[in-house]
Coordinates of C-alpha atoms and ligand atoms in Angstrom, one line a residue:
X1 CA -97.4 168.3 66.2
X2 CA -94.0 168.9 68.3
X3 CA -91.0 170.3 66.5
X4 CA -87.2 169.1 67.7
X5 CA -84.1 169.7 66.9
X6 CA -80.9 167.9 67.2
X7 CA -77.8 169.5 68.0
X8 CA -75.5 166.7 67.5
X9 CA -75.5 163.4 65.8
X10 CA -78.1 161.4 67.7
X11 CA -79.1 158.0 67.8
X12 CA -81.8 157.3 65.1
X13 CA -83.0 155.1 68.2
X14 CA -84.9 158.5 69.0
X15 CA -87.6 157.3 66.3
X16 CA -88.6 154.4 68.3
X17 CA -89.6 156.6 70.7
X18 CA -90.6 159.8 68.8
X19 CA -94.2 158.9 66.4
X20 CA -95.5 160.8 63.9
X21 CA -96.8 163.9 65.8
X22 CA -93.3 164.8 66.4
X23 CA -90.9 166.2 63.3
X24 CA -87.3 167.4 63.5
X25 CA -86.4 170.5 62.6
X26 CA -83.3 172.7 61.7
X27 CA -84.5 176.2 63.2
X28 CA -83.9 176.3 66.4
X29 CA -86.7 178.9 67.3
X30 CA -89.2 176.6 65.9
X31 CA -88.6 173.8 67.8
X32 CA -90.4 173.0 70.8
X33 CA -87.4 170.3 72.1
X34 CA -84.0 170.3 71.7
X35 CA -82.0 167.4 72.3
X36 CA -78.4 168.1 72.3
X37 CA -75.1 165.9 73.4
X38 CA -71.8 168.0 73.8
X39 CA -72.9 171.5 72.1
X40 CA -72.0 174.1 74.6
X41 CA -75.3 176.4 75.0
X42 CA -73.8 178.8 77.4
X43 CA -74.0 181.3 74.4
X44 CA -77.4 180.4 73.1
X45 CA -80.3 182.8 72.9
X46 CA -83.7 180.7 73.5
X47 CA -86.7 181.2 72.1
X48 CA -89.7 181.7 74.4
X49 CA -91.6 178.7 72.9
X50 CA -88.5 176.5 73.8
X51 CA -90.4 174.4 76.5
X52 CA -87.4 171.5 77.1
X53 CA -83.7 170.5 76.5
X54 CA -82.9 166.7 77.0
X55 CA -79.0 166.0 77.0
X56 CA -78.3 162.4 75.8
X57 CA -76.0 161.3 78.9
X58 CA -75.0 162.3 81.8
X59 CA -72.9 165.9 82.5
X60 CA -74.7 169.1 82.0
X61 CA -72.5 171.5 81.9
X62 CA -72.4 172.4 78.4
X63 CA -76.3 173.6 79.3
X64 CA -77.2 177.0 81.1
X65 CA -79.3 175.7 83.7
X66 CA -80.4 178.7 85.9
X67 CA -81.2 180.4 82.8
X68 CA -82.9 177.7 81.6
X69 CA -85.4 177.2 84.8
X70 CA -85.8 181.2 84.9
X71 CA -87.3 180.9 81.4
X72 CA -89.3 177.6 82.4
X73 CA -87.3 175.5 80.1
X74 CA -87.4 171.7 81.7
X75 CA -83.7 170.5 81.5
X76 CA -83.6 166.6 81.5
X77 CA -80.3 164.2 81.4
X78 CA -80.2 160.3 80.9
X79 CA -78.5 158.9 84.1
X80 CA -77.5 155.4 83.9
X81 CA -78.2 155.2 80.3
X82 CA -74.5 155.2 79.2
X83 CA -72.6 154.2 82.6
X84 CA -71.8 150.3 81.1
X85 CA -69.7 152.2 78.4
X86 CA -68.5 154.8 80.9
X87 CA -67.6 151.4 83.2
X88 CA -66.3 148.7 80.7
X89 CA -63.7 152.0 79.6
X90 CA -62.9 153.4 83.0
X91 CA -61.7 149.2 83.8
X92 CA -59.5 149.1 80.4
X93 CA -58.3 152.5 81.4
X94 CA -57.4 150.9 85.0
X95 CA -55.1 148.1 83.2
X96 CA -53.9 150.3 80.4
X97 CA -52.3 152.3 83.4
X98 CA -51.0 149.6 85.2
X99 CA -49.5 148.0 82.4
X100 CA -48.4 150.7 80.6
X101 CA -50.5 149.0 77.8
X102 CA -50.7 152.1 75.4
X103 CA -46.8 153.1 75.9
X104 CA -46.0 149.4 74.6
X105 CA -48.2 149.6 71.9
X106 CA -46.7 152.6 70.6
X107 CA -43.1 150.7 70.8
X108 CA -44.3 147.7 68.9
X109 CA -45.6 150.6 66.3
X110 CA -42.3 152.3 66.2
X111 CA -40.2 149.4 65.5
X112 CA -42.4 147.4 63.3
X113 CA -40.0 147.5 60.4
X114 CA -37.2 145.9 62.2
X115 CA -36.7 142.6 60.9
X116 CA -36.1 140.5 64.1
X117 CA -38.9 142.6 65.9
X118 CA -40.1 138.9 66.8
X119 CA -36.6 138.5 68.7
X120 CA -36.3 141.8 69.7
X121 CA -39.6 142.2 71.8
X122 CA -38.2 139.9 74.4
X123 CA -35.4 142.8 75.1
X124 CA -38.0 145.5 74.6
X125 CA -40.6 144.6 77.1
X126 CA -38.6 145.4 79.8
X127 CA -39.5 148.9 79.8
X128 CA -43.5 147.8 80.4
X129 CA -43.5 145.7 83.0
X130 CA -46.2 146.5 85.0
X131 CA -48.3 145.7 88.1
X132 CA -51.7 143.6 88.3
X133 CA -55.1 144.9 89.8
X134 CA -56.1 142.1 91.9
X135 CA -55.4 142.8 95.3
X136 CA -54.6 146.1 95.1
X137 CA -56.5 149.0 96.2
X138 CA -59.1 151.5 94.4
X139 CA -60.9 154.3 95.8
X140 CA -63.7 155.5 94.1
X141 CA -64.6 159.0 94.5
X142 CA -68.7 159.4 93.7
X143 CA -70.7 156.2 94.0
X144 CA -73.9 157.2 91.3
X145 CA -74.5 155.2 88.5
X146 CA -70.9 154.6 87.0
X147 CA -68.8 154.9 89.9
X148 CA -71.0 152.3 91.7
X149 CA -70.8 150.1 88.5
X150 CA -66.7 150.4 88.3
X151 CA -66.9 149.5 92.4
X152 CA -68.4 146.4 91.5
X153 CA -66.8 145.4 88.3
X154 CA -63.1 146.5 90.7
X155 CA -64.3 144.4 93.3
X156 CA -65.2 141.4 91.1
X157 CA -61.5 141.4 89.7
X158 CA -60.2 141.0 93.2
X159 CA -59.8 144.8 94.2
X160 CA -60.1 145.8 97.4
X161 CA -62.3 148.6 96.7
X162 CA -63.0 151.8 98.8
X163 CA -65.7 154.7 97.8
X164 CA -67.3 158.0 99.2
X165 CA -70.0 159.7 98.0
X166 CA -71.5 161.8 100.7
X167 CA -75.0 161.7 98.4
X168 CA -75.2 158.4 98.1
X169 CA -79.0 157.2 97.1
X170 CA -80.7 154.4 98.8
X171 CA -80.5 152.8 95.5
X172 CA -77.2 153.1 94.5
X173 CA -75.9 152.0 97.7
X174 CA -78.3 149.1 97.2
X175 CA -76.7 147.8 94.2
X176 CA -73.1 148.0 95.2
X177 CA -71.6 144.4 96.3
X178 CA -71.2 144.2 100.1
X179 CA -67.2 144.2 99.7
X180 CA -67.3 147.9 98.8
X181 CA -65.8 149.9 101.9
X182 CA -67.9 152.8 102.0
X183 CA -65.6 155.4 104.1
X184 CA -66.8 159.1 105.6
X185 CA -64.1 160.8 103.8
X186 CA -62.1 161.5 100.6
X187 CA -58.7 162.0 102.8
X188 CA -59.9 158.4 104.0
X189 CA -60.1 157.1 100.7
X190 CA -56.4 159.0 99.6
X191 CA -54.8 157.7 102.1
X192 CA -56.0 153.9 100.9
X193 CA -55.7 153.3 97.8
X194 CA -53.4 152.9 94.9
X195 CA -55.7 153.8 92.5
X196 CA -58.5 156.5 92.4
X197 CA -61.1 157.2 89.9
X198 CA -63.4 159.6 90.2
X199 CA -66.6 159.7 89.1
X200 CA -68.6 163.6 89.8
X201 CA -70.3 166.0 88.2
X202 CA -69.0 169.2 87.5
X203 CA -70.4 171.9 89.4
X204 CA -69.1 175.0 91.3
X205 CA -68.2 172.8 94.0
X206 CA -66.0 169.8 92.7
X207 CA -64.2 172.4 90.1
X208 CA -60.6 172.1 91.2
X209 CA -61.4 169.8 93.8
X210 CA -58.6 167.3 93.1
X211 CA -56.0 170.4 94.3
X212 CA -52.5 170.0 95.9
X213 CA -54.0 169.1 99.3
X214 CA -55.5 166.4 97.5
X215 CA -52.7 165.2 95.8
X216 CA -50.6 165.6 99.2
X217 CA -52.7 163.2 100.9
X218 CA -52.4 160.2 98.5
X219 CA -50.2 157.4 98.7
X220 CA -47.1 157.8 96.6
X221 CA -46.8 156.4 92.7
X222 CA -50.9 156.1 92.9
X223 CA -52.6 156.2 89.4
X224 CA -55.4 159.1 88.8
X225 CA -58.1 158.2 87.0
X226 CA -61.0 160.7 85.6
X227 CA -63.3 159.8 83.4
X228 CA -65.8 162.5 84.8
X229 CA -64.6 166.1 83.4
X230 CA -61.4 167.2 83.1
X231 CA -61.8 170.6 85.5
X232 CA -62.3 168.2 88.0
X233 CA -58.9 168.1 88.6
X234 CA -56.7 171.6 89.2
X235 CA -54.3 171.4 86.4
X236 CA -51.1 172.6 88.2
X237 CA -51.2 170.5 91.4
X238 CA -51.5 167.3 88.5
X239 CA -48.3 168.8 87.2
X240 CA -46.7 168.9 90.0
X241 CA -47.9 165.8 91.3
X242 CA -46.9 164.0 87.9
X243 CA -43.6 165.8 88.0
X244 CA -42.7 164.2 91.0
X245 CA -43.2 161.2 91.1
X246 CA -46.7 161.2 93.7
X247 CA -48.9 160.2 91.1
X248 CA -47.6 157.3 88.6
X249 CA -49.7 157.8 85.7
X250 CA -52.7 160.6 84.9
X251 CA -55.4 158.4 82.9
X252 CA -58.0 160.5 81.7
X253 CA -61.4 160.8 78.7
X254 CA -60.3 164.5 78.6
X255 CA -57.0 165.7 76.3
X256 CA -56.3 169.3 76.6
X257 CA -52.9 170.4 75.1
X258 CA -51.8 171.7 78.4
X259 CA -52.6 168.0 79.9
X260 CA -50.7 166.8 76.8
X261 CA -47.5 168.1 77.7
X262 CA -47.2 166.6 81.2
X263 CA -45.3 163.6 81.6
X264 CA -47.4 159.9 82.0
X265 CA -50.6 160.6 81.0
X266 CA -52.9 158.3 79.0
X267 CA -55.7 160.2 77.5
X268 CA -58.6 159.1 75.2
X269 CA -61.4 161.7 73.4
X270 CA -64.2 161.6 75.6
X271 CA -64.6 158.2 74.6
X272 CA -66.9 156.8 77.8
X273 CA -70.2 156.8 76.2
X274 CA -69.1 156.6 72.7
X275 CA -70.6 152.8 72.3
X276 CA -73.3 151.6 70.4
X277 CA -75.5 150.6 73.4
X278 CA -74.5 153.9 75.1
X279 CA -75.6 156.4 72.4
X280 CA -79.4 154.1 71.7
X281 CA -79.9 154.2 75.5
X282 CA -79.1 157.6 76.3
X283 CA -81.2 158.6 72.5
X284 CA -84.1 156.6 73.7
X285 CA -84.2 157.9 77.7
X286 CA -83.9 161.6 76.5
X287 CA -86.8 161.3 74.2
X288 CA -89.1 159.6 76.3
X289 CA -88.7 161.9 79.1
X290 CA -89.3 164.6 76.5
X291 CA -92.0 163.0 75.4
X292 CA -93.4 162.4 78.6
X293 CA -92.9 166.1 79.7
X294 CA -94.4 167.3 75.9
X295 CA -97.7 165.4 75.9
X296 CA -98.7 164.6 80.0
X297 CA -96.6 167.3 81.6
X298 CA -94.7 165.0 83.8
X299 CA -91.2 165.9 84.6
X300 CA -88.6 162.6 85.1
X301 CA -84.9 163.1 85.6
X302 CA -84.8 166.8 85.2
X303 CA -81.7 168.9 86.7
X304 CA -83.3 171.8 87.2
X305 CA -87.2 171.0 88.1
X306 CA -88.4 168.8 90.5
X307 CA -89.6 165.6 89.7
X308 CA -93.3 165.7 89.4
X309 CA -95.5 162.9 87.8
X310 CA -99.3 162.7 87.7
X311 CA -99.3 159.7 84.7
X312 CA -101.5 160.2 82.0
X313 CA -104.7 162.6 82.2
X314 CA -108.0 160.9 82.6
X315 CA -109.9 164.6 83.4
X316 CA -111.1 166.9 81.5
X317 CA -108.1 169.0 81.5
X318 CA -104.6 169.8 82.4
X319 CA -102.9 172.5 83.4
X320 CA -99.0 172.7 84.4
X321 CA -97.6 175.6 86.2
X322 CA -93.5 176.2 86.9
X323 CA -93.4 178.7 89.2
X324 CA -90.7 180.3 91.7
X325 CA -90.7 178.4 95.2
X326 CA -92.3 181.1 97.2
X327 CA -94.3 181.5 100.1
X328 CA -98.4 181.2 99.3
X329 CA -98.3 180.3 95.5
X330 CA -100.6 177.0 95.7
X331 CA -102.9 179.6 97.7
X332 CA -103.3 182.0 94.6
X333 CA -103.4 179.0 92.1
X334 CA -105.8 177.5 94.2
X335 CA -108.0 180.6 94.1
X336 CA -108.1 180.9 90.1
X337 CA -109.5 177.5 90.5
X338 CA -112.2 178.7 92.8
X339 CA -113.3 181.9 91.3
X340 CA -113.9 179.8 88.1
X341 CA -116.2 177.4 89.6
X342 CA -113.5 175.0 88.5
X343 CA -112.6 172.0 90.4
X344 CA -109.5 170.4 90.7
X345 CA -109.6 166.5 90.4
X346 CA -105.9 166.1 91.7
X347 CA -103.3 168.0 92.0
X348 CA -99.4 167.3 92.4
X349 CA -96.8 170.3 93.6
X350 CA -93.0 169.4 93.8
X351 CA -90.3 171.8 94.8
X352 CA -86.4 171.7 93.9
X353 CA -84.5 174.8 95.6
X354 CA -85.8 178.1 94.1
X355 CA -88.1 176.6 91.5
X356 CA -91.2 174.6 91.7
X357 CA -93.9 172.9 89.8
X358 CA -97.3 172.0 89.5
X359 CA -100.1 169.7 88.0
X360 CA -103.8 170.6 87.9
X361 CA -106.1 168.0 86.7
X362 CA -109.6 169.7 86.5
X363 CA -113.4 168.3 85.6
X364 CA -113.4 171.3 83.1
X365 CA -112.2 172.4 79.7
X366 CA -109.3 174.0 79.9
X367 CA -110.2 178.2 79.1
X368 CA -107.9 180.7 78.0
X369 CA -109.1 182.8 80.6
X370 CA -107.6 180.2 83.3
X371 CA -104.7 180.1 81.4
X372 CA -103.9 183.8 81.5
X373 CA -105.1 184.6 85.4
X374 CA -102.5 181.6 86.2
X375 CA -99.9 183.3 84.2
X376 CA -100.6 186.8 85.4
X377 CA -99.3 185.3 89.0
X378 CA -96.1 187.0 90.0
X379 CA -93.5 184.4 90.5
X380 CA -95.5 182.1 87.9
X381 CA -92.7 181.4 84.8
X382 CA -94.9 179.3 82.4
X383 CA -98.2 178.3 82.3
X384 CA -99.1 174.7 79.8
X385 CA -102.4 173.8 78.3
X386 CA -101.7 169.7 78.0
X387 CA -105.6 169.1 78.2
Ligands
LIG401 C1 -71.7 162.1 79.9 O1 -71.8 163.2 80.3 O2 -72.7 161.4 79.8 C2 -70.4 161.6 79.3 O3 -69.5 162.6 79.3 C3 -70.5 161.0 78.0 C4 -70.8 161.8 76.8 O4 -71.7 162.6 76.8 O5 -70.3 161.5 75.7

């Protein structure tokens, strides 16, 4: 039986994946899963029998990662699984700016009990006249799944659509249409379009990285759009660049009162993913990869493990073993092996910067002996019975 808890509201999707062996729970120390949205664990205290943490979309910085791989606790994400929602908003977001859309709702609001508001619209409208998307420009800053959906969706609506992404995948440069320009540079992209969105995760290096060299580089009057984390972008150079003029609107998923007070800026409440279709997909991939990792061991869209997959066991047993990425360590596994009399039917080891990980299928039971000569190898974090 696996225990998991839920630290937000969920999708109920998650029982379509989850069977009977697996039971939610509201202790956190008992659980052997958590699966968690926009809870901030920085804080959190983990138990030692915590083996996983699945976060239902896409950002992981509400999750302490290095202190989750020290304590051998698999940290998965679900990208792709929400990046329609994150798309079909980002594109009304796009025409909300330039059409000042949300400004000329409010003034419809705000005079709806004047009697000839019918007549007086006509007059009113003046102030929202905007500009259309087609044929303009739109550089997209980070080309994964969403920004490489919104590329497409730009370029269908007749934008002439720029992007950089200096990790861009094989696949996701496979699925973006043929009219997307991608350039070698962000200055590149600045200095091109009329819109940007941008579309990163937030790590140590893209905090801040919108700054005032950014902003200096960008055409005048261009409209900012970030629907990837608010610290993305360095709040004072957006001040200043809102202030004067340089950029024409600020159209952002993330309100902070600071943000608030600055002068054209459209914001919504971390609204991307909140769709029906987002939240089931992004449930349903987080709990099959926990389940996958749980029962077989195998580790899929983790972000701080390596991939590792060996399918389901046909052996006797299985053994997995995340371990630091050090010189030598298969040698010493290998040798446990060997001084048992045990042999190893396959075997898959995949590395990811300082940590690393390993699957033993053997043509014996699985001992408790095996179990604690593997864990009493230094740099060895946690040792799993699957089999
Ligand atoms: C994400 O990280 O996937 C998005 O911010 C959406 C969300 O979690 O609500």
């Amino acid at each position: 039986m696996y225990k998991y808890k839920c630290l937000n509201a969920i999708s109920s999707a998650i029982n379509t994946v989850f069977d009977d062996q697996y039971e939610p729970t509201e202790d956190m120390d008992q659980a052997d899963a958590i699966i968690v949205r926009s809870a901030k664990m920085h804080d959190f205290e983990f138990s030692d029998d915590l083996l996983a943490i699945a976060r239902a979309g896409v950002g992981v910085n509400n999750i302490p990662l290095e202190r989750c791989a020290e304590q051998g606790i698999v940290v998965f994400n679900a990208p792709g699984a929400n990046a329609n929602g994150v798309k079909e908003l980002v594109i009304a977001s796009l025409i909300n700016g330039a059409r000042n859309i949300p400004d000329a709702i409010r003034w419809v609001k705000d005079n709806a009990d004047d009697p000839d508001l019918a007549k007086d619209v006509e007059k009113g409208k003046k102030k929202y006249v905007g500009t259309e998307i087609k044929g303009k420009s739109l550089g997209v800053i980070g080309l994964g799944a969403i920004g490489g959906m919104v590329a497409n969706a730009a370029d269908v609506l007749g934008m002439n659509v720029y992007g950089v992404d200096p990790f861009l995948s094989v696949r996701n440069a496979l699925s973006l249409s043929r009219n997307v320009r991608v350039l070698r540079s962000r200055d590149e992209l600045y200095g091109v379009s009329d819109f940007i969105t941008v579309h990163l995760h937030l790590t140590d290096e893209t905090r801040g990285m919108i700054d005032k060299d950014a902003f200096e580089s960008m055409n005048d009057g261009v409209i900012l759009l970030n629907f990837s984390r608010g610290e993305v972008v360095d709040e004072q150079a957006l001040a200043d660049a809102l202030e004067s003029g340089k950029v024409r609107k600020y159209v952002t998923d993330f309100a902070d009162p600071e943000i608030m007070k600055l002068p054209n800026v459209i914001a919504t409440p971390h609204l991307g993913a909140s769709t029906t279709e987002a939240e089931v997909n992004c449930a349903i991939m987080a709990a099959e990869e926990l389940r996958d990792y749980l029962e077989n061991g195998n580790i899929t869209n983790s972000v701080n493990f390596p991939a590792c997959n060996a399918g389901v066991c046909r052996s006797k047993g299985r053994i997995t073993v995340a371990h630091k990425n050090t010189p030598a360590m298969l040698n010493k596994f290998t040798k446990v092996f060997s001084d048992e009399n045990i042999n190893i039917a396959n075997m898959t080891n995949q590395t990811r910067g300082d940590y690393a990980y390993c699957i033993f299928d053997i043509d014996s039971e699985t001992t408790d002996l095996l179990i604690d000569d593997l864990k009493a190898i230094d740099g060895v974090i946690r040792v799993r019975k699957i089999k």
